Coordinates of C-alpha atoms in Angstrom, one line a residue:
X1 CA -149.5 39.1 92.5
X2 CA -147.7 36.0 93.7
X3 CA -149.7 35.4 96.8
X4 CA -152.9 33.2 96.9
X5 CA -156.0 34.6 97.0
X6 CA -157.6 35.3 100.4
X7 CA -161.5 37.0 101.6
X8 CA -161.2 40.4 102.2
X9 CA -163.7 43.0 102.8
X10 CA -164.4 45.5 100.0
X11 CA -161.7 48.3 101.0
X12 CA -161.7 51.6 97.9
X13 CA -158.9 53.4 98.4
X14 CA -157.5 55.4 95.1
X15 CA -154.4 56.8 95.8
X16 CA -154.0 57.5 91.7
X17 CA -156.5 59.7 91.6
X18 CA -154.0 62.3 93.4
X19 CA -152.0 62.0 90.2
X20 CA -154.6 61.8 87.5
X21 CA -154.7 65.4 86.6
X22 CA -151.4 64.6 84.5
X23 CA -151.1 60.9 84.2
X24 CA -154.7 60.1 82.9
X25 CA -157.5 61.5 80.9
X26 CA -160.9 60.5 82.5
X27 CA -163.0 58.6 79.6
X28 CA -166.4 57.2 79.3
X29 CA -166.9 53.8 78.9
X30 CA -168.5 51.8 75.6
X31 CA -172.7 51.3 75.7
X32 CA -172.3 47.8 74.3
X33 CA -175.7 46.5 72.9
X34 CA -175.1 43.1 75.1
X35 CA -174.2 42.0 78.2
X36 CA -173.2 38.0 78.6
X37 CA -171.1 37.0 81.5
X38 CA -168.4 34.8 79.9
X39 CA -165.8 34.5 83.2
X40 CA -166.3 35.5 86.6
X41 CA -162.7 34.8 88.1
X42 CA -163.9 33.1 91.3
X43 CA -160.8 32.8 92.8
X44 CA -159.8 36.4 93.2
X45 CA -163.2 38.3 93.2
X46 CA -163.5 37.5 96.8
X47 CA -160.1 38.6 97.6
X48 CA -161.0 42.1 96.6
X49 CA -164.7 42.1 98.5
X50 CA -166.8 41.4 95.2
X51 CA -167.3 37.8 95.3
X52 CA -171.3 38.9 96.9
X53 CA -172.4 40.5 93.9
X54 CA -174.8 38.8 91.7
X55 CA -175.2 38.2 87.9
X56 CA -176.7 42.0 87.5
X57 CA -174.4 43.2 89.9
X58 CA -171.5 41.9 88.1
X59 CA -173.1 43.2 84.8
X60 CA -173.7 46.8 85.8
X61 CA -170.0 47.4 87.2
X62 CA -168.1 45.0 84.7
X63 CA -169.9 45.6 81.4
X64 CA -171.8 49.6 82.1
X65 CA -169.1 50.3 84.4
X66 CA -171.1 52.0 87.0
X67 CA -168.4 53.0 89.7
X68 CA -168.1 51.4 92.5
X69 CA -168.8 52.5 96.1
X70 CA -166.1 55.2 97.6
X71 CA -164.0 54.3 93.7
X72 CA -162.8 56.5 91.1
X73 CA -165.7 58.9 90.1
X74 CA -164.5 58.1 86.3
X75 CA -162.6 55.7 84.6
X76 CA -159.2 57.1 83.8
X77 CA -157.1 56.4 80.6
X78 CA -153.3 56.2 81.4
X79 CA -150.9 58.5 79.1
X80 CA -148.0 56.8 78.3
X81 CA -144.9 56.6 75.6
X82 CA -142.6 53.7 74.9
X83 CA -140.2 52.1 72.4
X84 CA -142.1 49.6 69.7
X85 CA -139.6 47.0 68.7
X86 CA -136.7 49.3 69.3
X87 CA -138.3 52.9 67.6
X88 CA -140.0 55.0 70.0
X89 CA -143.7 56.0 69.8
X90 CA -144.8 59.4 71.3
X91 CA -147.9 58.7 70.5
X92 CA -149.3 56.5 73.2
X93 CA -151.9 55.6 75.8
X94 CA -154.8 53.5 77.1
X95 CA -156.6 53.1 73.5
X96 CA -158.9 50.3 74.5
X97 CA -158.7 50.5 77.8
X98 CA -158.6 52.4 81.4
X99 CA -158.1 51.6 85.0
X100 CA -161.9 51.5 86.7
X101 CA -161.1 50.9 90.5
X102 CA -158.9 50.7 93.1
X103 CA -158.8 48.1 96.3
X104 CA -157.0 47.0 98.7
X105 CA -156.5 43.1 99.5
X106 CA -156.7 41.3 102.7
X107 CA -152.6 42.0 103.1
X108 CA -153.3 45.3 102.5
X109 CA -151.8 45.5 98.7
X110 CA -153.4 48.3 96.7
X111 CA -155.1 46.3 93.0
X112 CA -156.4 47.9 90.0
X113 CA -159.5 46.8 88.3
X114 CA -158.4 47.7 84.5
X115 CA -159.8 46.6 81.2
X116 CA -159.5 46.1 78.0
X117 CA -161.9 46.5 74.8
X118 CA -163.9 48.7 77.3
X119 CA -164.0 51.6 74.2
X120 CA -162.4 54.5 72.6
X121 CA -159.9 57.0 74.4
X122 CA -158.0 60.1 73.3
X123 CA -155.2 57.4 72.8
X124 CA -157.3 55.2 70.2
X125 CA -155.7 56.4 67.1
X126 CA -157.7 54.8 64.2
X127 CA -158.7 51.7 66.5
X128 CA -162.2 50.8 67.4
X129 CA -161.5 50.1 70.9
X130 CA -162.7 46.9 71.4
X131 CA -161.5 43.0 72.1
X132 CA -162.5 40.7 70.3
X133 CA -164.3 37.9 72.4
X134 CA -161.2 34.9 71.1
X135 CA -158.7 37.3 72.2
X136 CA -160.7 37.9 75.8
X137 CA -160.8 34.0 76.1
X138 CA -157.2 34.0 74.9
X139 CA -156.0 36.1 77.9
X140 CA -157.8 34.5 80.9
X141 CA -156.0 31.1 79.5
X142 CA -152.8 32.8 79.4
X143 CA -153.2 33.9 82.7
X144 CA -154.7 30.8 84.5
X145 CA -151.9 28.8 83.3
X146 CA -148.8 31.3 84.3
X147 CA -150.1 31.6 87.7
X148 CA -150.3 27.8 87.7
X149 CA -146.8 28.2 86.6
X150 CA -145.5 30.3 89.2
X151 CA -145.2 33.4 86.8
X152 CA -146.1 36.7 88.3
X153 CA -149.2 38.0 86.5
X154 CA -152.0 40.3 85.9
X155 CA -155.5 38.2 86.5
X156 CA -158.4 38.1 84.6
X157 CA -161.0 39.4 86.8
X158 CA -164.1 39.3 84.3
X159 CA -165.2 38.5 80.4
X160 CA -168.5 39.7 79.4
X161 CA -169.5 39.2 75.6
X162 CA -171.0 42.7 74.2
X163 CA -172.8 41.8 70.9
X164 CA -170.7 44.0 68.1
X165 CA -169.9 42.6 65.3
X166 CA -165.5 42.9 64.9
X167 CA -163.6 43.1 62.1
X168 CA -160.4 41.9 62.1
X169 CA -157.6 40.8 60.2
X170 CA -155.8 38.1 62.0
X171 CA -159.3 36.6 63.0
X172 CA -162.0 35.1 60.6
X173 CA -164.4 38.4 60.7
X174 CA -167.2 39.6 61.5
X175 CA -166.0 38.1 65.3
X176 CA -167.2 38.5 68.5
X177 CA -166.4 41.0 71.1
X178 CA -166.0 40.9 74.3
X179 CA -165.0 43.6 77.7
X180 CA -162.0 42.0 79.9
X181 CA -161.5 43.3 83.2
X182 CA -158.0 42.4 84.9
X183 CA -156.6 42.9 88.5
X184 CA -153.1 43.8 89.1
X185 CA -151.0 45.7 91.7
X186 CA -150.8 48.8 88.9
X187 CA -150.4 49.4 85.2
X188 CA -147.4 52.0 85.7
X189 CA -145.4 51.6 83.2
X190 CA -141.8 52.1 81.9
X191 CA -143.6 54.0 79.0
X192 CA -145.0 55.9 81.6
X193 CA -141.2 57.4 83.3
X194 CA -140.4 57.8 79.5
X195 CA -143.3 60.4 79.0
X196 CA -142.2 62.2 81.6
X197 CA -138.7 62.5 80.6
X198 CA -139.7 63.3 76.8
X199 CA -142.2 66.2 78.6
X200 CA -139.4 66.9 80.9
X201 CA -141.9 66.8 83.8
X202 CA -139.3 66.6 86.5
X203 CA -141.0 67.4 89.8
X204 CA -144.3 64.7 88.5
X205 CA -141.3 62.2 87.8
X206 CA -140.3 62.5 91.4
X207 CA -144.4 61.9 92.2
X208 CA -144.4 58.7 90.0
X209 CA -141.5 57.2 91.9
X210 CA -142.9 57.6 95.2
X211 CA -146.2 56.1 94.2
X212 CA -144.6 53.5 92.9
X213 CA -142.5 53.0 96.5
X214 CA -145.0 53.4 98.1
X215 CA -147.7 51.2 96.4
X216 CA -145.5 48.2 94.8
X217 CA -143.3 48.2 97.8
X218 CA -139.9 45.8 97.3
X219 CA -136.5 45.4 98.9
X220 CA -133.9 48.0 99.9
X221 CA -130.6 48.1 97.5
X222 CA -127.2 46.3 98.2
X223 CA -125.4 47.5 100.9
X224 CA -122.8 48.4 98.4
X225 CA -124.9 50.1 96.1
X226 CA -124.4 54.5 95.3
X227 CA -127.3 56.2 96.0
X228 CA -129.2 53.7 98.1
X229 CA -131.6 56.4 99.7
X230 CA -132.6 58.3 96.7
X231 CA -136.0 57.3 95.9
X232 CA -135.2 57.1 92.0
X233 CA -132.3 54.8 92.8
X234 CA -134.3 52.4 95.1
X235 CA -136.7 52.3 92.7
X236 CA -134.7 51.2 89.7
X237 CA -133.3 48.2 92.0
X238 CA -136.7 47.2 92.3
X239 CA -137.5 47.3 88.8
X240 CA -134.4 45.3 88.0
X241 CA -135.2 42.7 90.3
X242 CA -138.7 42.3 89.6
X243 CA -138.1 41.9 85.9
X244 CA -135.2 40.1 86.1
X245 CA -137.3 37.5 87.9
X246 CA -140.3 37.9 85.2
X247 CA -138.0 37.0 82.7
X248 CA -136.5 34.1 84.3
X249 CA -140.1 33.0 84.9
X250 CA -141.3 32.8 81.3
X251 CA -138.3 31.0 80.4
X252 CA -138.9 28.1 82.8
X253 CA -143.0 28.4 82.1
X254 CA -141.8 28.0 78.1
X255 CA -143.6 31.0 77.7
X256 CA -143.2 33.7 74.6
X257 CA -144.9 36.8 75.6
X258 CA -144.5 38.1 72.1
X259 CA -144.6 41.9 71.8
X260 CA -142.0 43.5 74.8
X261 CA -142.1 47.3 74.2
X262 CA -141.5 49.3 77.2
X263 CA -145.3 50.3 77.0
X264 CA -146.3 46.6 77.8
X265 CA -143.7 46.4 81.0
X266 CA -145.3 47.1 84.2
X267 CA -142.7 48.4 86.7
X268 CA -144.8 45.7 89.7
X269 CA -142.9 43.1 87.8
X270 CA -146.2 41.7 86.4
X271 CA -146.3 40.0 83.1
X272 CA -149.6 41.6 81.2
X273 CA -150.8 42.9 78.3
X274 CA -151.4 39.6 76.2
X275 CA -151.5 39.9 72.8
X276 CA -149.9 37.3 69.7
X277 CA -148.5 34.4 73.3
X278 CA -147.3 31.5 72.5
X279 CA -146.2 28.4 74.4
X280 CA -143.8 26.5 73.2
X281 CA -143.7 23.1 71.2
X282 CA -140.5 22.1 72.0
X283 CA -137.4 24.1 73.6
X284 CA -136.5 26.4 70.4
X285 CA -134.9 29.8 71.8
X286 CA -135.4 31.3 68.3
X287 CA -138.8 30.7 68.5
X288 CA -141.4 33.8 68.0
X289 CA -144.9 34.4 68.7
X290 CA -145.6 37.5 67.1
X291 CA -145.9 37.2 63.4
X292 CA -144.6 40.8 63.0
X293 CA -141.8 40.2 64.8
X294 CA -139.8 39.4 61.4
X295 CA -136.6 39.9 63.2
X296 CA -137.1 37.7 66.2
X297 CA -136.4 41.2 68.6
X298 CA -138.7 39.1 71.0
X299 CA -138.1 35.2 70.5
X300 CA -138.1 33.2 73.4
X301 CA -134.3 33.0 73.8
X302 CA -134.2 36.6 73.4
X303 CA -136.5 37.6 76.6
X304 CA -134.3 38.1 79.1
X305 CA -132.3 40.4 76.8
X306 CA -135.5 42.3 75.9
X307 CA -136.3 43.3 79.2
X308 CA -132.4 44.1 80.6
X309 CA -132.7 46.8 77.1
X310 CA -136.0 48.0 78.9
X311 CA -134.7 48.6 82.2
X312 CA -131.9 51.0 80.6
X313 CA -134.8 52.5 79.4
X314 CA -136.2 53.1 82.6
X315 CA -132.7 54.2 83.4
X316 CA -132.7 56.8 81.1
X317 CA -135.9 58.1 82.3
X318 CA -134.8 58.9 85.6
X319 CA -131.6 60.8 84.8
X320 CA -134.3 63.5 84.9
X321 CA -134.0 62.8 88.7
X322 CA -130.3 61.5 90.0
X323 CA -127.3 60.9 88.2
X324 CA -126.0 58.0 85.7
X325 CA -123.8 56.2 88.3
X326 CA -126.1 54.6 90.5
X327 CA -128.9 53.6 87.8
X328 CA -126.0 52.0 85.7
X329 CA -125.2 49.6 89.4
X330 CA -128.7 48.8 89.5
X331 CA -128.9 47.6 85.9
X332 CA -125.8 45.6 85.7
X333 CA -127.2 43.5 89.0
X334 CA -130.1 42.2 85.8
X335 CA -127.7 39.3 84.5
X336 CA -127.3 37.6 87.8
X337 CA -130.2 38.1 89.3
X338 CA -132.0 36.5 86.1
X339 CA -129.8 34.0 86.6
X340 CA -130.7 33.0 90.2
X341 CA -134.0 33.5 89.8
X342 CA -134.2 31.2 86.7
X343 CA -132.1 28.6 89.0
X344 CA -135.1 28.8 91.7
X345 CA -137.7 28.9 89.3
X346 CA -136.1 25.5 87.4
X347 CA -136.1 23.2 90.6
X348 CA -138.7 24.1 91.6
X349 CA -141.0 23.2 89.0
X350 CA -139.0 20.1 89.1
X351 CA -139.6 19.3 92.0
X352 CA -136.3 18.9 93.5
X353 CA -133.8 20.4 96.0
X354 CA -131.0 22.8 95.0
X355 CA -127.9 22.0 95.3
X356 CA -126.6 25.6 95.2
X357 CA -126.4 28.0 92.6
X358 CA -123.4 26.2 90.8
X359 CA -125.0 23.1 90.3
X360 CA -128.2 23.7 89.3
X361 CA -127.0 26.3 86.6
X362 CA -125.0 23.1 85.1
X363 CA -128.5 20.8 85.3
X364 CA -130.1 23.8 83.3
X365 CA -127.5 23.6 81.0
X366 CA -128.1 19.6 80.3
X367 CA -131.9 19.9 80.3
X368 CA -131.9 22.6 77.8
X369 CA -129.6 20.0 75.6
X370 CA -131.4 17.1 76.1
X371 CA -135.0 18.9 75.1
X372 CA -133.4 20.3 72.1
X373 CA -131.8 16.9 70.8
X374 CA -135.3 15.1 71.4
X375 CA -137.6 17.8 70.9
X376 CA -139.3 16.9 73.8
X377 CA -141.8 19.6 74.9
X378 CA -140.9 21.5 77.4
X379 CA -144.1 20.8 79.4
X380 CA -144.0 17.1 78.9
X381 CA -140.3 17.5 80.0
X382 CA -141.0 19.1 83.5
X383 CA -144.1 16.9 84.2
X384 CA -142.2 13.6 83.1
X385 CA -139.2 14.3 85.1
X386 CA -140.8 16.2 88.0
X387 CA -139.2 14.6 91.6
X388 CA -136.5 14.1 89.8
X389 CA -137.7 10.9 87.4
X390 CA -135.9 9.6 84.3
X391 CA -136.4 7.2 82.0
X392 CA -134.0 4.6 80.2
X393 CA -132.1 6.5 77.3
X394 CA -132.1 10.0 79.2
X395 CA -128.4 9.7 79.2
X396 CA -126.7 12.5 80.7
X397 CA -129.5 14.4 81.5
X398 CA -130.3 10.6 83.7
X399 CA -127.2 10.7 85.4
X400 CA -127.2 14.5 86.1
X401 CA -130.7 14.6 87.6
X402 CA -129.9 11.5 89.9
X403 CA -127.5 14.2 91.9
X404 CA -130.7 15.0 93.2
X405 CA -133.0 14.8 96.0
X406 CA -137.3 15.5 95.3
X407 CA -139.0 18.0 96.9
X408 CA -142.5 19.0 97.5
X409 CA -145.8 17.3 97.8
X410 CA -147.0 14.3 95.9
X411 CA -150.3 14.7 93.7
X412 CA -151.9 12.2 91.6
X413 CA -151.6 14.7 88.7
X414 CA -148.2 13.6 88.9
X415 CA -149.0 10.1 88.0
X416 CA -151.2 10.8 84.9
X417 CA -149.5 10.2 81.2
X418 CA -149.5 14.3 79.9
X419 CA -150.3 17.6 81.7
X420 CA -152.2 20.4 81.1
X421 CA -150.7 22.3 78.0
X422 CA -151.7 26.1 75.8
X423 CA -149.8 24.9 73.0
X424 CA -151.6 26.8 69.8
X425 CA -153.4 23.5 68.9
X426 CA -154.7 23.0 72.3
X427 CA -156.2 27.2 72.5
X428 CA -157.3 26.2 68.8
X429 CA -159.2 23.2 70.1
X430 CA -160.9 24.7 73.3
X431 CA -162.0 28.0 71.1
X432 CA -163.5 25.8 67.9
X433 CA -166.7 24.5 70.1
X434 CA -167.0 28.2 71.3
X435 CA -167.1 29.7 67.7
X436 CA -168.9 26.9 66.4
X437 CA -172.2 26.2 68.5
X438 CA -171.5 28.7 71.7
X439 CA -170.1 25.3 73.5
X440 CA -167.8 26.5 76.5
X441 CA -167.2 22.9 78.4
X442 CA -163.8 22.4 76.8
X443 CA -163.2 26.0 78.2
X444 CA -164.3 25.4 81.4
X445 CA -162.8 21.9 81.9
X446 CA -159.4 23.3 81.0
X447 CA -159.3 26.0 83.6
X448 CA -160.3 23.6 86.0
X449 CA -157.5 21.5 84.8
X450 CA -155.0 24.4 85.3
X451 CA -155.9 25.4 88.3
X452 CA -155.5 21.2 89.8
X453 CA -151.6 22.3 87.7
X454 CA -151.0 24.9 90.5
X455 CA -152.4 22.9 93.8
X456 CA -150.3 20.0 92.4
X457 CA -147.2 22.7 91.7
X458 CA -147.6 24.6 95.0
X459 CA -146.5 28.0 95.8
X460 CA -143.5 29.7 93.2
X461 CA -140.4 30.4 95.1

């Protein structure tokens, strides 16, 4: 969802709900002994018609999960398979989650209202179903700041506190839990195609792909490209793009999205599903955020690669559909397109003009150098050099940034010594008041702070 925000009426429209007798299990929601609104995401909520409701309002729909007018009857839990750091997992699904609603936006984009911690599901396995409330407050960071960032994301739409007691083993327990309700164009997944294909459920394969056309609608294939009109081809070009860009993204945000199984990629393009995120210190492309991840699979230098192996995945799926040839084109386009799209994404959080493809892959090449021989981080880096500033002693990276020309508005943020930053520290220091003496001002004054990080950074590319 890369677009700003704009009023809309409240429009239902539920076009999954043609599809739910295979694709979803319809599921009751928690009856959480609490109710505390924690977040109310008043940027979006009245893009989607919902900024009106009150407190109780916002309480009966967000934390009880009463449907809403014309919606889905009954939350649905999304079936799903997907590959787990490399080993594929038939045993999948919504476990803690479901999608509640379905809108349309003032451009006319279809948005699901899904959760997360909102109870148990035939796909919860020996998990309690619920969030705990540091990983709800967690996620709403994560996302405030990518969309600052320019990174296409899921948003979080709502936090309400619940009042259970969690146990947990990478948390000080008992913690406290929390419901998280996000909006996003879909949460379709590549796990989702790769269900199909295990179940051999050809002729709902060919359904998926034209709700997927049809409802995360992107750009036709290449001129050049086999098999341009077959939906399962044009739909594997947009996948590729759309990730290819994601990835790209992340790299220039400094982000580590940490755990990139084919069950957390949504075929919209949009980054979600936030778990063990990191942001990173200084420009390390070894570095991991997922203390499982013993082998690195997902370190922040290995993203890009990640998602390209998902993609073949997705690939794979749709053999079920058309043949090898055409799927292969599309996924071979992944390298260069990440590669443009990281060239965009790099000036532009710069703040500078391109100077075509060529020369801005070189400037990449020296920034990356110069962070890793001062360990600058990568944050301080962009807001330090942003127009296209340097300082005595940048050396070559000085000499190769002076080739260019700024771009963009001025902002006073711009002025200021450091900029808004999630390093682990800084999400350790705005949850400590919260756990400690429910204090939520360092919370609240750092989304604010975001959010001044994207009117000062402007629209992504």
């Amino acid at each position: 969802m890369r677009a700003e925000p704009q009023a809309s009426p409240y429009q239902a429209d539920t076009p999954i709900a043609a599809l739910a007798p295979w694709l979803a299990d319809p599921v009751r929601p928690a009856d959480f002994p609490q109710a505390i609104v924690r977040f109310r995401n008043d940027r979006w909520d009245q893009s989607v018609g919902l900024g009106d409701l009150d407190e109780a309002g916002w309480i009966r729909h967000f934390a009880r999960f009463d449907a809403l007018p014309g919606n889905l009857p009954q939350p649905l839990a999304l079936r799903y398979h997907g590959h787990q750091f490399r080993t594929y997992n038939p045993d999948l699904g919504d476990g803690r989650g479901f999608t509640f609603a379905q809108l349309r936006d003032g451009a006319g984009r279809l948005l699901d209202l899904g959760t997360k911690g909102s109870g148990l599901t035939p796909w919860s396995r020996t998990a309690d179903g619920r969030l705990t409330l540091k990983g709800a407050v967690r996620e709403v960071l994560a996302t405030e700041l990518l969309e600052a960032l320019g990174v296409n994301t899921s948003k979080s739409f709502s936090v309400i506190e619940t009042g259970e007691d969690l146990w947990r083993q990478d948390e000080p327990s008992p913690t406290r839990s929390a419901v998280l309700v996000r909006l996003s164009h879909g949460h379709i997944r590549i796990g989702t195609f790769q269900r199909l294909l295990y179940l051999e459920e050809r002729e709902h394969m060919a359904e998926l792909v034209d709700y997927c056309l049809a409802q995360f609608p992107g750009s036709v294939p290449p001129d050049d490209a086999p098999g341009r009109s077959e939906p399962a081809v044009r739909l594997m070009h947009q996948v590729v793009e759309r990730l290819a860009r994601l990835a790209a993204e992340w790299m220039v945000a400094g982000f580590v999205h940490g755990v990139l199984n084919t069950d957390n990629m949504n075929v919209s393009g949009e980054s979600f599903d936030y778990g063990p995120w990191r942001w990173l210190p200084q420009w390390d492309p070894g570095f991991t955020a997922a203390y499982f991840d013993h082998q690195g699979l997902y370190a922040f230098g290995r993203q890009a690669e990640a998602l390209h192996w998902n993609c073949a995945q997705l690939a794979v799926s749709l053999r079920l559909l058309t043949e090898a040839e055409p799927l292969i084109f599309a996924l071979n386009r992944f390298g260069m397109l990440y590669q443009q799209a990281l060239a965009r994404q790099f000036v532009w959080r710069l703040g500078i003009e391109s100077r075509g493809f060529d020369a801005d892959a070189a400037l990449i090449a020296v920034a990356e150098r110069h962070m890793r021989e001062t360990g600058i981080a990568p944050d301080l880096f962009f807001h330090r050099h942003r127009f296209g500033r340097s300082e005595t002693g940048d050396g070559d990276w000085a000499a190769a940034l002076a080739a260019y020309r700024p771009s963009g508005t001025d902002h006073p943020l711009w002025a200021e010594t450091v900029p808004p930053s999630l390093v682990i520290a800084e999400v350790e220091r705005i949850w400590a008041p919260i756990a400690a003496a429910d204090d939520w001002s360092a919370f609240t004054t750092a989304i604010a702070q975001i959010r001044r990080l994207g009117a000062a950074l402007g629209p992504p590319p």
